[in-house]
Short mmCIF file of C-alpha atoms and ligand atoms in Angstrom, two decimals:
data_model
loop_
_atom_site.label_atom_id
_atom_site.label_comp_id
_atom_site.label_asym_id
_atom_site.label_seq_id
_atom_site.Cartn_x
_atom_site.Cartn_y
_atom_site.Cartn_z
CA MET W 239 -61.03 -136.18 172.70
CA ALA W 240 -61.25 -138.09 175.73
CA ARG W 241 -63.38 -135.59 177.31
CA ALA W 242 -65.84 -135.36 174.61
CA ALA W 243 -65.95 -139.10 174.31
CA ALA W 244 -67.13 -139.40 178.09
CA GLN W 245 -70.00 -137.29 177.33
CA SER W 246 -72.07 -140.20 175.45
CA VAL W 247 -73.76 -143.39 176.86
CA GLN W 248 -72.66 -144.90 173.41
CA ALA W 249 -68.85 -144.09 174.12
CA LEU W 250 -69.34 -145.40 178.01
CA ALA W 251 -70.88 -148.48 177.03
CA SER W 252 -68.12 -149.52 174.81
CA SER W 253 -65.48 -149.55 177.61
CA LEU W 254 -67.60 -150.99 180.43
CA GLY W 255 -67.51 -154.23 182.43
CA ALA W 256 -70.26 -153.28 185.12
CA LEU W 257 -73.19 -150.74 185.36
CA PRO W 258 -71.88 -147.62 187.11
CA PRO W 259 -73.83 -146.75 190.14
CA GLU W 260 -75.16 -143.73 188.86
CA PHE W 261 -77.37 -145.88 186.46
CA VAL W 262 -78.63 -148.24 188.91
CA ARG W 263 -82.34 -147.50 189.65
CA PRO W 264 -83.99 -147.84 193.02
CA GLU W 265 -85.83 -151.37 193.33
CA HIS W 266 -89.23 -149.98 192.95
CA GLU W 267 -88.07 -148.80 189.48
CA GLN W 268 -85.92 -151.83 188.29
CA PRO W 269 -87.39 -153.43 185.23
CA ARG W 270 -86.76 -156.93 186.73
CA ALA W 271 -88.81 -156.18 189.64
CA THR W 272 -91.52 -154.35 188.19
CA THR W 273 -92.46 -155.65 184.53
CA PHE W 274 -95.69 -157.98 184.34
CA ARG W 275 -94.67 -161.42 184.01
CA GLY W 276 -97.96 -163.20 184.01
CA ALA W 277 -99.69 -165.28 181.34
CA ALA W 278 -101.37 -163.55 178.49
CA PRO W 279 -100.75 -159.77 179.31
CA PRO W 280 -103.62 -157.44 177.53
CA GLU W 281 -102.03 -156.00 174.45
CA ILE W 282 -101.86 -152.59 173.47
CA PRO W 283 -104.65 -152.16 170.69
CA VAL W 284 -103.44 -152.36 166.85
CA VAL W 285 -105.79 -150.44 164.61
CA ASP W 286 -105.90 -150.56 161.04
CA MET W 287 -106.47 -147.11 160.02
CA SER W 288 -108.09 -148.12 156.86
CA SER W 289 -110.84 -150.12 158.53
CA PRO W 290 -114.32 -148.62 159.09
CA ASP W 291 -114.22 -148.60 162.75
CA ALA W 292 -110.70 -147.16 163.05
CA GLY W 293 -111.91 -143.89 164.65
CA ARG W 294 -113.85 -145.48 167.36
CA ARG W 295 -111.16 -148.03 168.04
CA MET W 296 -108.42 -145.29 168.33
CA ALA W 297 -110.75 -143.28 170.43
CA GLU W 298 -111.32 -146.20 172.94
CA ALA W 299 -107.42 -146.99 173.05
CA ALA W 300 -106.76 -143.21 173.63
CA ALA W 301 -109.35 -143.24 176.76
CA GLU W 302 -108.32 -146.67 178.29
CA TRP W 303 -104.72 -146.90 177.42
CA GLY W 304 -103.40 -143.59 176.20
CA ILE W 305 -101.48 -145.52 173.39
CA PHE W 306 -102.45 -147.50 170.42
CA GLN W 307 -100.43 -148.76 167.15
CA VAL W 308 -101.60 -147.99 163.78
CA VAL W 309 -101.29 -150.26 160.48
CA GLY W 310 -102.72 -149.11 157.22
CA HIS W 311 -101.54 -145.55 158.12
CA GLY W 312 -100.28 -144.78 154.55
CA VAL W 313 -96.63 -143.92 155.37
CA PRO W 314 -94.59 -145.61 152.49
CA ALA W 315 -92.03 -148.31 153.77
CA ASP W 316 -89.31 -146.73 151.78
CA ALA W 317 -89.74 -143.40 153.75
CA VAL W 318 -89.66 -145.13 157.02
CA ALA W 319 -86.44 -147.14 155.86
CA ALA W 320 -84.68 -143.98 154.73
CA LEU W 321 -85.43 -142.24 157.84
CA GLN W 322 -83.83 -145.11 159.78
CA ARG W 323 -80.90 -145.62 157.44
CA VAL W 324 -79.69 -141.90 158.15
CA GLY W 325 -80.47 -141.89 161.85
CA ARG W 326 -78.16 -145.27 162.20
CA GLY W 327 -75.71 -143.29 159.92
CA PHE W 328 -75.65 -140.44 162.25
CA PHE W 329 -75.03 -142.54 165.38
CA ALA W 330 -72.25 -144.61 163.62
CA LEU W 331 -70.12 -141.37 163.09
CA PRO W 332 -67.08 -141.07 165.04
CA GLN W 333 -67.99 -139.47 168.57
CA GLU W 334 -66.00 -136.36 167.86
CA GLU W 335 -67.98 -135.56 164.68
CA LYS W 336 -71.55 -136.40 166.55
CA GLN W 337 -70.22 -134.09 169.30
CA ARG W 338 -70.14 -131.05 166.78
CA TYR W 339 -73.95 -131.10 167.11
CA ALA W 340 -74.00 -131.12 170.87
CA MET W 341 -77.23 -129.43 172.48
CA ASP W 342 -76.45 -127.07 175.25
CA PRO W 343 -79.44 -125.49 176.68
CA GLY W 344 -77.47 -123.19 178.88
CA GLU W 345 -76.14 -121.66 175.68
CA GLY W 346 -79.51 -121.39 174.25
CA ARG W 347 -78.96 -124.52 171.96
CA THR W 348 -81.86 -126.65 172.76
CA GLU W 349 -81.92 -128.79 169.60
CA GLY W 350 -79.02 -131.29 168.66
CA TYR W 351 -77.21 -134.28 170.13
CA GLY W 352 -77.08 -135.17 173.64
CA SER W 353 -77.42 -137.55 176.43
CA THR W 354 -79.34 -137.53 179.98
CA LEU W 355 -75.60 -138.27 181.35
CA ARG W 356 -75.25 -134.79 182.58
CA LYS W 357 -78.73 -134.28 184.15
CA GLY W 358 -80.17 -136.91 186.35
CA ASP W 359 -83.78 -137.05 186.86
CA LEU W 360 -85.63 -136.61 190.29
CA GLU W 361 -83.87 -139.30 192.07
CA GLY W 362 -80.48 -138.40 190.58
CA LYS W 363 -80.21 -141.36 188.28
CA LYS W 364 -78.98 -141.44 184.81
CA ALA W 365 -80.88 -142.97 181.69
CA TRP W 366 -78.93 -145.24 179.52
CA ALA W 367 -79.82 -143.21 176.39
CA ASP W 368 -78.26 -140.84 173.76
CA PHE W 369 -80.48 -138.85 171.41
CA LEU W 370 -80.42 -136.34 168.72
CA PHE W 371 -83.34 -134.01 168.03
CA HIS W 372 -84.27 -130.92 166.04
CA ASN W 373 -87.57 -129.16 164.70
CA VAL W 374 -88.78 -130.28 161.37
CA ALA W 375 -91.81 -128.32 160.80
CA PRO W 376 -93.08 -125.80 160.18
CA PRO W 377 -90.46 -124.04 158.05
CA ALA W 378 -90.25 -121.27 160.19
CA ALA W 379 -89.47 -123.24 163.22
CA VAL W 380 -86.57 -125.12 161.43
CA ASN W 381 -82.83 -124.24 161.94
CA HIS W 382 -80.95 -126.48 159.41
CA ALA W 383 -77.66 -125.57 160.98
CA VAL W 384 -78.28 -127.94 163.60
CA TRP W 385 -79.32 -130.97 161.44
CA PRO W 386 -76.46 -133.50 160.76
CA GLU W 387 -74.46 -132.98 157.37
CA SER W 388 -73.63 -136.66 157.17
CA PRO W 389 -74.70 -139.14 156.44
CA GLU W 390 -75.69 -138.11 152.86
CA GLY W 391 -79.24 -138.01 152.52
CA TYR W 392 -80.00 -136.86 156.03
CA ARG W 393 -81.99 -133.84 155.16
CA ASP W 394 -84.08 -135.33 152.35
CA ALA W 395 -85.09 -138.33 154.31
CA ASN W 396 -86.24 -136.16 157.43
CA GLU W 397 -88.00 -134.09 155.18
CA ALA W 398 -89.78 -136.66 153.37
CA TYR W 399 -90.98 -138.43 156.40
CA CYS W 400 -91.96 -135.11 158.01
CA GLY W 401 -94.45 -134.55 155.35
CA HIS W 402 -96.05 -138.07 155.98
CA MET W 403 -96.18 -137.02 159.62
CA VAL W 404 -97.94 -133.67 158.94
CA ARG W 405 -100.66 -135.48 157.09
CA LEU W 406 -100.76 -138.45 159.54
CA THR W 407 -101.28 -136.00 162.49
CA ARG W 408 -103.89 -134.15 160.71
CA GLU W 409 -105.91 -137.34 160.23
CA LEU W 410 -105.37 -138.51 163.66
CA PHE W 411 -106.66 -135.11 165.08
CA GLY W 412 -109.77 -135.32 162.99
CA ARG W 413 -110.74 -138.66 163.99
CA LEU W 414 -110.08 -138.15 167.69
CA SER W 415 -111.75 -134.83 167.49
CA ALA W 416 -115.08 -136.33 165.80
CA GLU W 417 -115.12 -139.38 168.57
CA LEU W 418 -115.32 -136.61 171.12
CA GLY W 419 -118.39 -135.21 169.33
CA LEU W 420 -116.51 -132.23 168.20
CA ASP W 421 -115.84 -130.79 164.62
CA GLU W 422 -113.23 -132.86 162.82
CA GLY W 423 -110.92 -129.52 162.93
CA ALA W 424 -111.35 -128.83 166.70
CA MET W 425 -108.00 -130.43 167.85
CA ALA W 426 -106.12 -129.00 164.76
CA GLU W 427 -107.50 -125.49 165.69
CA ALA W 428 -107.03 -126.17 169.56
CA PHE W 429 -103.27 -126.76 168.93
CA GLY W 430 -102.22 -124.10 166.53
CA GLY W 431 -103.46 -125.24 162.98
CA ASP W 432 -100.68 -125.00 160.43
CA ASP W 433 -98.34 -123.52 163.02
CA VAL W 434 -98.25 -126.98 164.83
CA VAL W 435 -94.55 -127.64 165.57
CA LEU W 436 -93.08 -131.25 164.95
CA LEU W 437 -89.88 -132.32 166.57
CA GLN W 438 -88.07 -135.31 165.31
CA LYS W 439 -85.66 -137.18 168.00
CA ILE W 440 -83.75 -140.22 167.58
CA ASN W 441 -83.17 -142.24 170.78
CA PHE W 442 -80.08 -144.60 170.76
CA TYR W 443 -79.94 -147.16 173.64
CA PRO W 444 -76.35 -149.10 173.47
CA PRO W 445 -76.07 -152.47 174.87
CA CYS W 446 -76.03 -152.25 178.67
CA PRO W 447 -73.86 -154.54 181.06
CA GLN W 448 -76.64 -154.97 183.66
CA PRO W 449 -80.12 -154.18 181.76
CA GLU W 450 -82.29 -155.46 184.64
CA LEU W 451 -81.12 -152.53 186.89
CA ALA W 452 -81.21 -149.83 184.45
CA LEU W 453 -83.66 -147.93 182.26
CA GLY W 454 -83.45 -146.13 179.06
CA LEU W 455 -85.65 -143.34 179.83
CA ALA W 456 -87.40 -142.98 183.38
CA PRO W 457 -91.25 -143.13 183.61
CA HIS W 458 -92.73 -139.74 181.93
CA THR W 459 -95.67 -138.66 179.82
CA ASP W 460 -94.98 -136.62 176.80
CA MET W 461 -95.68 -133.07 176.99
CA SER W 462 -96.79 -133.14 173.34
CA THR W 463 -100.20 -133.12 171.74
CA LEU W 464 -99.60 -136.53 170.58
CA THR W 465 -96.30 -138.52 169.76
CA VAL W 466 -95.84 -140.58 166.60
CA LEU W 467 -93.11 -143.15 167.43
CA LEU W 468 -91.26 -145.43 165.09
CA SER W 469 -89.15 -148.29 166.85
CA ASP W 470 -86.72 -150.88 165.46
CA GLU W 471 -87.62 -154.69 166.32
CA VAL W 472 -85.59 -154.56 169.39
CA GLN W 473 -87.98 -154.87 172.87
CA GLY W 474 -87.84 -151.92 174.98
CA LEU W 475 -91.05 -149.59 175.38
CA GLN W 476 -93.27 -150.39 178.34
CA VAL W 477 -96.38 -148.56 179.22
CA PHE W 478 -98.27 -148.44 182.73
CA LYS W 479 -101.61 -149.35 183.16
CA ASP W 480 -103.79 -150.26 186.09
CA GLY W 481 -100.45 -150.60 188.35
CA CYS W 482 -98.57 -152.70 186.12
CA TRP W 483 -95.72 -152.21 183.38
CA TYR W 484 -96.56 -153.86 180.22
CA ASP W 485 -93.99 -154.42 177.14
CA VAL W 486 -95.27 -152.85 173.92
CA ASN W 487 -94.83 -155.61 171.33
CA TYR W 488 -93.19 -154.90 167.97
CA VAL W 489 -95.80 -155.11 165.13
CA PRO W 490 -93.86 -154.86 161.77
CA GLY W 491 -94.88 -151.80 159.69
CA ALA W 492 -96.74 -150.20 162.73
CA LEU W 493 -96.31 -146.79 164.11
CA ILE W 494 -96.91 -146.27 167.87
CA ILE W 495 -99.28 -143.31 168.71
CA HIS W 496 -98.59 -141.81 172.16
CA ILE W 497 -101.48 -139.55 173.55
CA GLY W 498 -99.58 -136.73 175.22
CA ASP W 499 -100.40 -134.11 177.92
CA GLN W 500 -102.02 -131.72 175.37
CA ILE W 501 -104.50 -133.86 174.18
CA GLU W 502 -105.58 -134.99 177.68
CA ILE W 503 -105.88 -131.44 178.81
CA MET W 504 -107.97 -130.42 175.42
CA SER W 505 -110.22 -133.35 175.94
CA ASN W 506 -110.66 -132.49 179.64
CA GLY W 507 -109.35 -135.83 180.57
CA ARG W 508 -111.46 -138.29 178.01
CA TYR W 509 -108.43 -139.26 176.44
CA LYS W 510 -105.35 -139.95 178.69
CA ALA W 511 -101.55 -139.23 178.43
CA VAL W 512 -99.64 -142.49 178.34
CA LEU W 513 -97.06 -143.02 181.23
CA HIS W 514 -94.32 -144.92 179.59
CA ARG W 515 -90.62 -145.82 180.03
CA THR W 516 -87.93 -147.86 178.14
CA THR W 517 -85.77 -150.86 178.92
CA VAL W 518 -82.33 -151.78 177.45
CA SER W 519 -80.87 -154.94 176.53
CA ARG W 520 -77.70 -156.67 177.14
CA GLU W 521 -76.68 -157.60 173.59
CA LYS W 522 -78.52 -155.21 171.49
CA THR W 523 -78.48 -151.47 170.43
CA ARG W 524 -82.01 -150.35 170.26
CA MET W 525 -83.10 -147.15 168.33
CA SER W 526 -86.47 -145.38 168.22
CA TRP W 527 -87.54 -142.24 166.13
CA PRO W 528 -90.46 -140.46 167.98
CA VAL W 529 -92.06 -137.24 166.40
CA PHE W 530 -93.47 -134.81 168.98
CA VAL W 531 -96.35 -132.77 167.83
CA GLU W 532 -96.48 -129.65 169.96
CA PRO W 533 -98.42 -126.40 170.02
CA PRO W 534 -96.61 -123.30 169.17
CA PRO W 535 -94.71 -121.85 172.19
CA GLU W 536 -97.22 -118.93 172.61
CA HIS W 537 -100.59 -120.78 171.74
CA VAL W 538 -102.71 -121.27 174.82
CA VAL W 539 -104.08 -125.01 175.20
CA GLY W 540 -107.15 -125.83 177.78
CA PRO W 541 -110.20 -127.94 177.99
CA HIS W 542 -112.35 -127.41 175.02
CA ARG W 543 -115.33 -125.49 176.02
CA GLN W 544 -117.73 -128.00 174.47
CA LEU W 545 -116.26 -130.52 176.84
CA VAL W 546 -116.83 -128.42 179.92
CA ALA W 547 -120.14 -128.52 181.63
CA ASP W 548 -121.52 -128.15 185.29
CA GLU W 549 -121.19 -131.98 185.69
CA PHE W 550 -117.71 -132.18 183.88
CA PRO W 551 -115.77 -129.04 185.36
CA ALA W 552 -112.40 -128.31 183.83
CA LYS W 553 -109.95 -130.67 185.22
CA TYR W 554 -106.91 -128.50 183.96
CA LYS W 555 -105.87 -124.93 183.69
CA ALA W 556 -105.54 -123.02 180.22
CA LYS W 557 -101.98 -122.01 179.73
CA LYS W 558 -99.44 -121.17 176.99
CA PHE W 559 -97.72 -124.13 175.82
CA LYS W 560 -94.15 -122.57 176.61
CA ASP W 561 -95.25 -121.83 180.34
CA TYR W 562 -96.40 -125.48 180.60
CA LYS W 563 -93.37 -126.87 179.03
CA TYR W 564 -91.34 -124.93 181.51
CA CYS W 565 -93.13 -126.14 184.65
CA LYS W 566 -92.84 -129.70 183.19
CA ILE W 567 -89.18 -129.50 182.59
CA ASN W 568 -88.39 -127.97 185.94
CA LYS W 569 -90.91 -130.39 187.75
CA LEU W 570 -93.04 -127.54 189.01
CA PRO W 571 -96.63 -127.74 189.61
CA GLN W 572 -98.92 -126.93 186.55
O1 AKG A 840 -87.64 -145.40 172.78
C1 AKG A 840 -89.04 -145.18 172.91
O2 AKG A 840 -89.60 -146.24 172.62
C2 AKG A 840 -89.84 -144.29 173.45
C3 AKG A 840 -89.01 -143.03 173.52
C4 AKG A 840 -89.77 -142.05 174.30
O3 AKG A 840 -90.67 -142.21 175.23
C5 AKG A 840 -89.36 -140.47 174.24
O4 AKG A 840 -88.44 -140.38 173.73
O5 AKG A 840 -90.06 -139.70 174.78
FE1 FE2 A 841 -91.72 -140.26 175.49
#
């Protein structure tokens, strides 16, 4: 069991005094040196989706920040609480039981439990996080064999939350399309209609002995269309804007919407994919539950034809989502 236990940050964290060198970020990435500390930092917009100007405000935030928080989103608090309860229950399982769901991309198991421990990023530094992820929609993309059997209620909670995510995604696509002067159905169609794929991920960031030197996740944009992120109340998410890293404030009951690469491409750059990272805490475990909304693998995404003109040439190539993903994962040019 010792070998399996060493494969998670969670197990490592419970046995450590100092941060192992492979987690120490270069200085230009360390949160201590790079987080904005001035008075009155600008706040990521919070939009009430039931207000009359919600569409316009979301579009402005998507263009300026690539991220916004939504309240009045219609996702019931008990569906959110149930998802969080089963996620916490999974990470509280003994290490060897979690390891039963281990992903292994080399073996073709791309869903499941894992950590970035084995694979450093570009600078060879490791991220202070474990995760679990699996598809939740559409039914043809779901493999229940990789979903945890415990805690009890895991499947029901995930299915119920997913139903709300499908509806919320449709609404966001509709409003963001309309604000570009397109038909309300333009984004849904551009991203594969009912075949759009939803991935549920759970991030687990254990307490870290030297949080000022480490990152939970290195800076990245999501390759999704958009991501609907649920966070607990522990501070951790940061976004990059105009040369600075800003904390995203916790807003009770809110969901955080990240514009991903595919919406940036489809909108021909009118909406921006947000560059983000996560910090970790010395005392507290942090968890987050992002849902990545992706086009089906064979689906081609490119700038929408109504957003390309002589004075607005296409800024991105059209390509199959699976090819985009391959290049992004392997850090190849798009
Ligand atoms: O934990 C968070 O707040 C962000 C997670 C994230 O960016 C990701 O999983 O892609
Ligand atoms: Fe992300």
